Amino acid sequence: MPPATRELPMRIRLPSPGVGRAPGGLLRSLVALALLTTAYGCRAELARPDAPTPWPAGEARHWRWQWQLTGPLDTTIEADVFLLDPVRTTSTEAAVLRARDRRLVCQVGVGAYARTDPDADRYPAAVRGAAGRRPGTRWVDVRRWEVLAPILADRLRLCRGKGFGAVALADADGYAHLSGFSLEFDDQLRFNRRVAALARSLDLSPGLLGDVPQVAALAPDFDFAVNEECVRLRECAELLPFADARKPVFHVEYAGDPDEFCVTTLGYGFASIQKRRELDAWRDACPDAPGPGGTGR
């Protein structure tokens, strides 16, 4: 991805104050603005970045990629694609990677939120569900698009403002879990498609993280997929709608021998690496992938 040299304005809309004391809605919006401009590390006035370069058609096994969500960011990793936390990643780190022609993908939770998220207070009680798959997270009611859309739009604008060109939508499978809501398969499809369209409207290439049972239905709506442990779970064939459409599948295994699982995933045309579950900087690339595969870099 060509390095982006300009950044996107946040476009935060505040309601007009009424007479007398500020209404609760205005106060919540002011708090949200403060969170986005301080805790998220965003600047209030940012120039719009160039539109992201489309993913070139071709087998993903020709891509080198890195997924890091914890620990100090290692910008020296020899990878073409970096999947990162947009809150932890600084604008300076993103600029360093873009200057090296790295493609930046932000990971954004869309069907759940964490109590430590800077915007956690923006989720009203009515959309807060049961505990999520990770400690401190909760599923949200994805049927309430009118409530979630403004929150998700600001999360995506944060990514674009820091120079990310793509987004991996995480926690996009609440229907398959005890979410606290009666979510149906079609409810999730509708929501995931809406978020993908929202990402495109903000010049972000949408990717699907997980949600393997819906891949066949959603592959036309997304530009790439991110998968965890399809070899261990024997689910790799279910990702073929992406590979057959010449869309990248970025795959990770947390256990096993890369010399063994890479034979399987390279045959499918996936870009595969091994990581620790904490998703720190360590990485072991498939031996047959281009670049320093198998070095742990």
Coordinates of C-alpha atoms in Angstrom, one line a residue:
M1 CA 0.0 0.0 0.0
P2 CA 1.5 3.4 -0.9
P3 CA 2.2 5.4 2.2
A4 CA -0.6 7.7 3.1
T5 CA 0.6 11.2 3.7
R6 CA -2.6 12.8 4.9
E7 CA -5.2 11.9 7.5
L8 CA -9.0 11.9 7.8
P9 CA -11.0 14.4 9.9
M10 CA -12.9 12.9 12.7
R11 CA -16.3 14.5 11.7
I12 CA -17.8 14.2 15.2
R13 CA -21.3 15.7 15.3
L14 CA -22.4 17.3 18.6
P15 CA -26.1 18.0 19.2
S16 CA -27.1 21.6 19.6
P17 CA -27.3 22.6 23.3
G18 CA -30.7 23.3 24.7
V19 CA -31.8 26.0 27.1
G20 CA -30.4 25.7 30.7
R21 CA -28.3 22.8 31.8
A22 CA -26.6 20.6 29.1
P23 CA -28.8 17.5 28.3
G24 CA -27.4 14.1 29.0
G25 CA -27.0 13.4 25.3
L26 CA -24.7 16.4 24.9
L27 CA -22.7 15.5 27.9
R28 CA -22.2 12.0 26.6
S29 CA -21.1 13.4 23.2
L30 CA -18.6 15.8 24.8
V31 CA -17.2 12.8 26.8
A32 CA -16.9 10.8 23.6
L33 CA -15.1 13.7 21.9
A34 CA -12.6 13.9 24.7
L35 CA -12.0 10.2 24.6
L36 CA -11.4 10.2 20.8
T37 CA -9.0 13.2 20.9
T38 CA -7.0 12.2 24.0
A39 CA -7.3 8.5 24.9
Y40 CA -7.3 7.6 21.2
G41 CA -4.5 10.0 20.4
C42 CA -6.4 11.6 17.6
R43 CA -6.0 15.2 16.4
A44 CA -9.1 17.3 16.0
E45 CA -8.3 18.5 12.5
L46 CA -6.9 16.0 10.2
A47 CA -6.7 16.0 6.4
R48 CA -8.3 13.3 4.4
P49 CA -5.9 10.5 3.4
D50 CA -5.7 9.1 -0.1
A51 CA -8.0 6.2 -0.8
P52 CA -6.4 2.8 -0.1
T53 CA -4.9 0.8 -2.9
P54 CA -7.1 -2.2 -3.8
W55 CA -5.8 -5.6 -2.8
P56 CA -4.1 -7.1 -5.9
A57 CA -5.7 -10.2 -7.2
G58 CA -3.6 -13.3 -6.5
E59 CA -2.9 -16.0 -4.1
A60 CA -2.3 -14.8 -0.5
R61 CA 0.6 -17.2 -0.1
H62 CA 2.7 -14.5 -1.9
W63 CA 2.0 -12.1 1.0
R64 CA 4.1 -11.9 4.2
W65 CA 2.0 -10.7 7.1
Q66 CA 2.3 -9.9 10.8
W67 CA -0.4 -9.8 13.6
Q68 CA 0.6 -7.9 16.7
L69 CA -1.8 -6.6 19.4
T70 CA 0.5 -6.7 22.5
G71 CA 3.9 -5.6 23.5
P72 CA 6.1 -2.9 21.9
L73 CA 5.4 -2.7 18.2
D74 CA 8.3 -4.1 16.1
T75 CA 8.2 -2.1 12.9
T76 CA 11.3 -4.0 11.6
I77 CA 9.4 -7.2 10.9
E78 CA 9.8 -8.1 7.3
A79 CA 6.1 -8.3 6.3
D80 CA 3.9 -6.8 3.6
V81 CA 0.8 -6.5 5.8
F82 CA 0.5 -5.5 9.5
L83 CA -2.6 -6.3 11.5
L84 CA -2.6 -3.9 14.5
D85 CA -4.6 -2.4 17.3
P86 CA -5.5 1.1 16.2
V87 CA -5.7 2.5 19.7
R88 CA -2.2 1.2 20.8
T89 CA -0.6 2.0 17.5
T90 CA 0.7 5.6 17.3
S91 CA 0.5 7.8 14.3
T92 CA 4.3 7.9 14.3
E93 CA 4.5 4.1 14.2
A94 CA 1.9 3.9 11.4
A95 CA 3.9 6.6 9.4
V96 CA 7.1 4.6 9.8
L97 CA 5.4 1.5 8.4
R98 CA 3.7 3.3 5.6
A99 CA 7.0 4.9 4.6
R100 CA 8.2 1.3 4.0
D101 CA 5.2 0.5 1.8
R102 CA 3.6 -1.7 4.4
R103 CA -0.2 -2.3 4.2
L104 CA -1.8 -1.4 7.6
V105 CA -4.9 -3.3 8.8
C106 CA -6.6 -2.2 12.0
Q107 CA -8.5 -4.7 14.1
V108 CA -11.8 -3.3 15.3
G109 CA -14.3 -5.0 17.6
V110 CA -17.7 -4.6 16.0
G111 CA -20.0 -7.1 17.7
A112 CA -18.5 -6.7 21.2
Y113 CA -16.8 -4.1 23.3
A114 CA -14.3 -4.2 26.2
R115 CA -14.8 -2.3 29.4
T116 CA -11.3 -0.9 28.9
D117 CA -12.2 0.6 25.5
P118 CA -12.0 4.4 25.6
D119 CA -15.5 4.6 24.1
A120 CA -17.1 1.9 26.3
D121 CA -19.4 4.4 28.0
R122 CA -21.0 5.1 24.6
Y123 CA -22.7 1.7 24.6
P124 CA -26.1 2.1 26.4
A125 CA -27.3 -0.6 28.7
A126 CA -30.0 -1.6 26.2
V127 CA -27.3 -3.0 23.8
R128 CA -25.0 -4.6 26.3
G129 CA -25.2 -8.3 26.4
A130 CA -23.6 -11.3 28.1
A131 CA -19.9 -11.7 28.7
G132 CA -17.9 -12.1 25.5
R133 CA -15.2 -14.6 24.6
R134 CA -12.4 -12.6 26.3
P135 CA -12.3 -11.4 29.9
G136 CA -13.8 -7.9 30.3
T137 CA -15.8 -8.0 27.1
R138 CA -19.5 -8.0 26.4
W139 CA -21.5 -8.9 23.3
V140 CA -23.7 -6.2 21.8
D141 CA -27.1 -6.3 20.2
V142 CA -26.2 -6.1 16.5
R143 CA -29.8 -5.6 15.6
R144 CA -29.6 -2.0 17.0
W145 CA -27.8 -0.5 14.0
E146 CA -29.1 3.0 14.8
V147 CA -27.3 2.9 18.1
L148 CA -24.1 1.1 17.0
A149 CA -23.5 2.9 13.7
P150 CA -22.2 6.2 15.1
I151 CA -19.9 4.4 17.6
L152 CA -18.5 2.1 14.9
A153 CA -18.1 5.0 12.5
D154 CA -15.8 6.8 15.0
R155 CA -13.8 3.6 15.5
L156 CA -13.3 3.3 11.8
R157 CA -12.4 7.0 11.5
L158 CA -9.7 6.5 14.1
C159 CA -8.2 3.8 11.8
R160 CA -8.3 6.0 8.7
G161 CA -7.0 9.0 10.6
K162 CA -3.9 7.1 11.6
G163 CA -3.3 5.9 8.0
F164 CA -4.7 2.4 8.1
G165 CA -6.1 1.3 4.7
A166 CA -8.0 -1.7 5.8
V167 CA -10.0 -3.1 8.8
A168 CA -10.5 -6.6 10.1
L169 CA -13.9 -6.8 11.8
A170 CA -13.6 -8.8 15.0
D171 CA -16.3 -10.3 17.2
A172 CA -18.6 -10.5 14.1
D173 CA -20.2 -13.8 15.2
G174 CA -22.3 -13.1 18.3
Y175 CA -25.2 -15.1 16.8
A176 CA -23.1 -18.2 17.4
H177 CA -22.5 -17.5 21.1
L178 CA -24.6 -17.0 24.2
S179 CA -24.7 -13.3 23.6
G180 CA -27.6 -12.4 25.8
F181 CA -29.8 -11.7 22.8
S182 CA -31.8 -13.8 20.4
L183 CA -29.6 -13.2 17.5
E184 CA -30.3 -15.1 14.3
F185 CA -27.9 -16.1 11.5
D186 CA -29.5 -13.5 9.2
D187 CA -29.3 -10.7 11.9
Q188 CA -25.5 -11.2 11.9
L189 CA -25.3 -11.3 8.1
R190 CA -27.2 -8.0 7.9
F191 CA -25.0 -6.4 10.5
N192 CA -21.7 -7.6 9.0
R193 CA -22.7 -6.4 5.6
R194 CA -23.6 -3.0 7.0
V195 CA -20.3 -2.6 8.8
A196 CA -18.4 -3.6 5.6
A197 CA -20.3 -1.0 3.7
L198 CA -19.6 1.6 6.4
A199 CA -15.9 0.8 6.2
R200 CA -15.9 1.2 2.4
S201 CA -17.7 4.6 2.8
L202 CA -14.7 5.7 4.9
D203 CA -12.2 4.4 2.4
L204 CA -11.3 1.3 4.4
S205 CA -11.0 -2.1 2.8
P206 CA -13.1 -4.5 4.9
G207 CA -11.9 -7.9 6.1
L208 CA -13.7 -10.6 8.0
L209 CA -12.0 -12.0 11.1
G210 CA -13.4 -15.4 12.1
D211 CA -17.1 -16.1 11.5
V212 CA -16.2 -19.1 9.4
P213 CA -19.8 -20.5 9.1
Q214 CA -20.8 -17.3 7.3
V215 CA -17.9 -17.1 4.9
A216 CA -19.8 -18.4 1.9
A217 CA -22.4 -15.7 2.3
L218 CA -20.1 -12.9 3.2
A219 CA -17.1 -13.4 0.9
P220 CA -18.6 -11.2 -1.9
D221 CA -18.9 -8.3 0.7
F222 CA -15.4 -8.5 2.0
D223 CA -11.9 -8.0 0.5
F224 CA -10.0 -10.5 2.6
A225 CA -10.3 -12.9 5.6
V226 CA -8.3 -13.4 8.8
N227 CA -8.5 -16.9 10.3
E228 CA -7.3 -18.5 13.4
E229 CA -6.4 -22.2 13.5
C230 CA -8.3 -23.6 10.5
V231 CA -5.9 -26.5 10.4
R232 CA -6.4 -27.5 14.0
L233 CA -10.2 -27.0 13.7
R234 CA -10.3 -28.6 10.2
E235 CA -12.1 -25.6 8.7
C236 CA -9.7 -24.5 6.0
A237 CA -11.9 -25.7 3.2
E238 CA -14.7 -23.4 4.4
L239 CA -12.5 -20.4 3.6
L240 CA -12.2 -21.3 -0.1
P241 CA -14.9 -18.8 -1.2
F242 CA -12.2 -16.1 -0.5
A243 CA -9.3 -18.0 -2.1
D244 CA -11.4 -19.0 -5.1
A245 CA -12.3 -15.3 -5.6
R246 CA -8.5 -14.5 -5.4
K247 CA -9.0 -12.6 -2.2
P248 CA -6.3 -13.0 0.5
V249 CA -6.8 -15.3 3.5
F250 CA -4.4 -14.4 6.3
H251 CA -4.1 -17.4 8.5
V252 CA -2.5 -18.2 11.9
E253 CA -1.9 -21.3 14.0
Y254 CA -0.9 -21.2 17.6
A255 CA 0.2 -24.8 18.0
G256 CA 1.8 -27.5 15.8
D257 CA 4.7 -27.6 13.5
P258 CA 4.8 -25.0 10.7
D259 CA 6.5 -27.5 8.4
E260 CA 3.3 -29.5 8.7
F261 CA 0.5 -27.1 8.7
C262 CA 2.0 -24.9 6.0
V263 CA 1.8 -27.7 3.5
T264 CA -1.9 -27.7 4.0
T265 CA -2.5 -23.9 3.9
L266 CA -0.1 -23.1 1.2
G267 CA -2.0 -25.7 -0.9
Y268 CA -5.1 -23.6 -0.3
G269 CA -3.3 -20.4 -1.2
F270 CA -3.4 -18.9 2.3
A271 CA -0.7 -16.7 3.9
S272 CA 0.2 -18.6 7.0
I273 CA 2.2 -17.8 10.1
Q274 CA 2.5 -19.2 13.6
K275 CA 2.0 -16.9 16.6
R276 CA 1.8 -17.1 20.4
R277 CA -1.8 -16.5 21.6
E278 CA -0.9 -13.2 23.2
L279 CA -0.1 -11.9 19.7
D280 CA 3.1 -10.2 20.6
A281 CA 5.8 -9.4 18.1
W282 CA 7.1 -13.0 17.8
R283 CA 6.2 -14.7 14.6
D284 CA 7.3 -17.8 12.6
A285 CA 6.4 -17.6 8.9
C286 CA 5.8 -20.6 6.7
P287 CA 9.1 -21.8 5.3
D288 CA 7.9 -21.6 1.7
A289 CA 6.6 -18.0 2.1
P290 CA 8.7 -15.3 0.5
G291 CA 11.0 -13.4 2.8
P292 CA 12.6 -14.6 6.0
G293 CA 10.2 -17.5 6.6
G294 CA 10.8 -19.7 9.6
T295 CA 13.0 -17.2 11.3
G296 CA 10.6 -16.1 14.0
R297 CA 10.8 -12.5 12.8

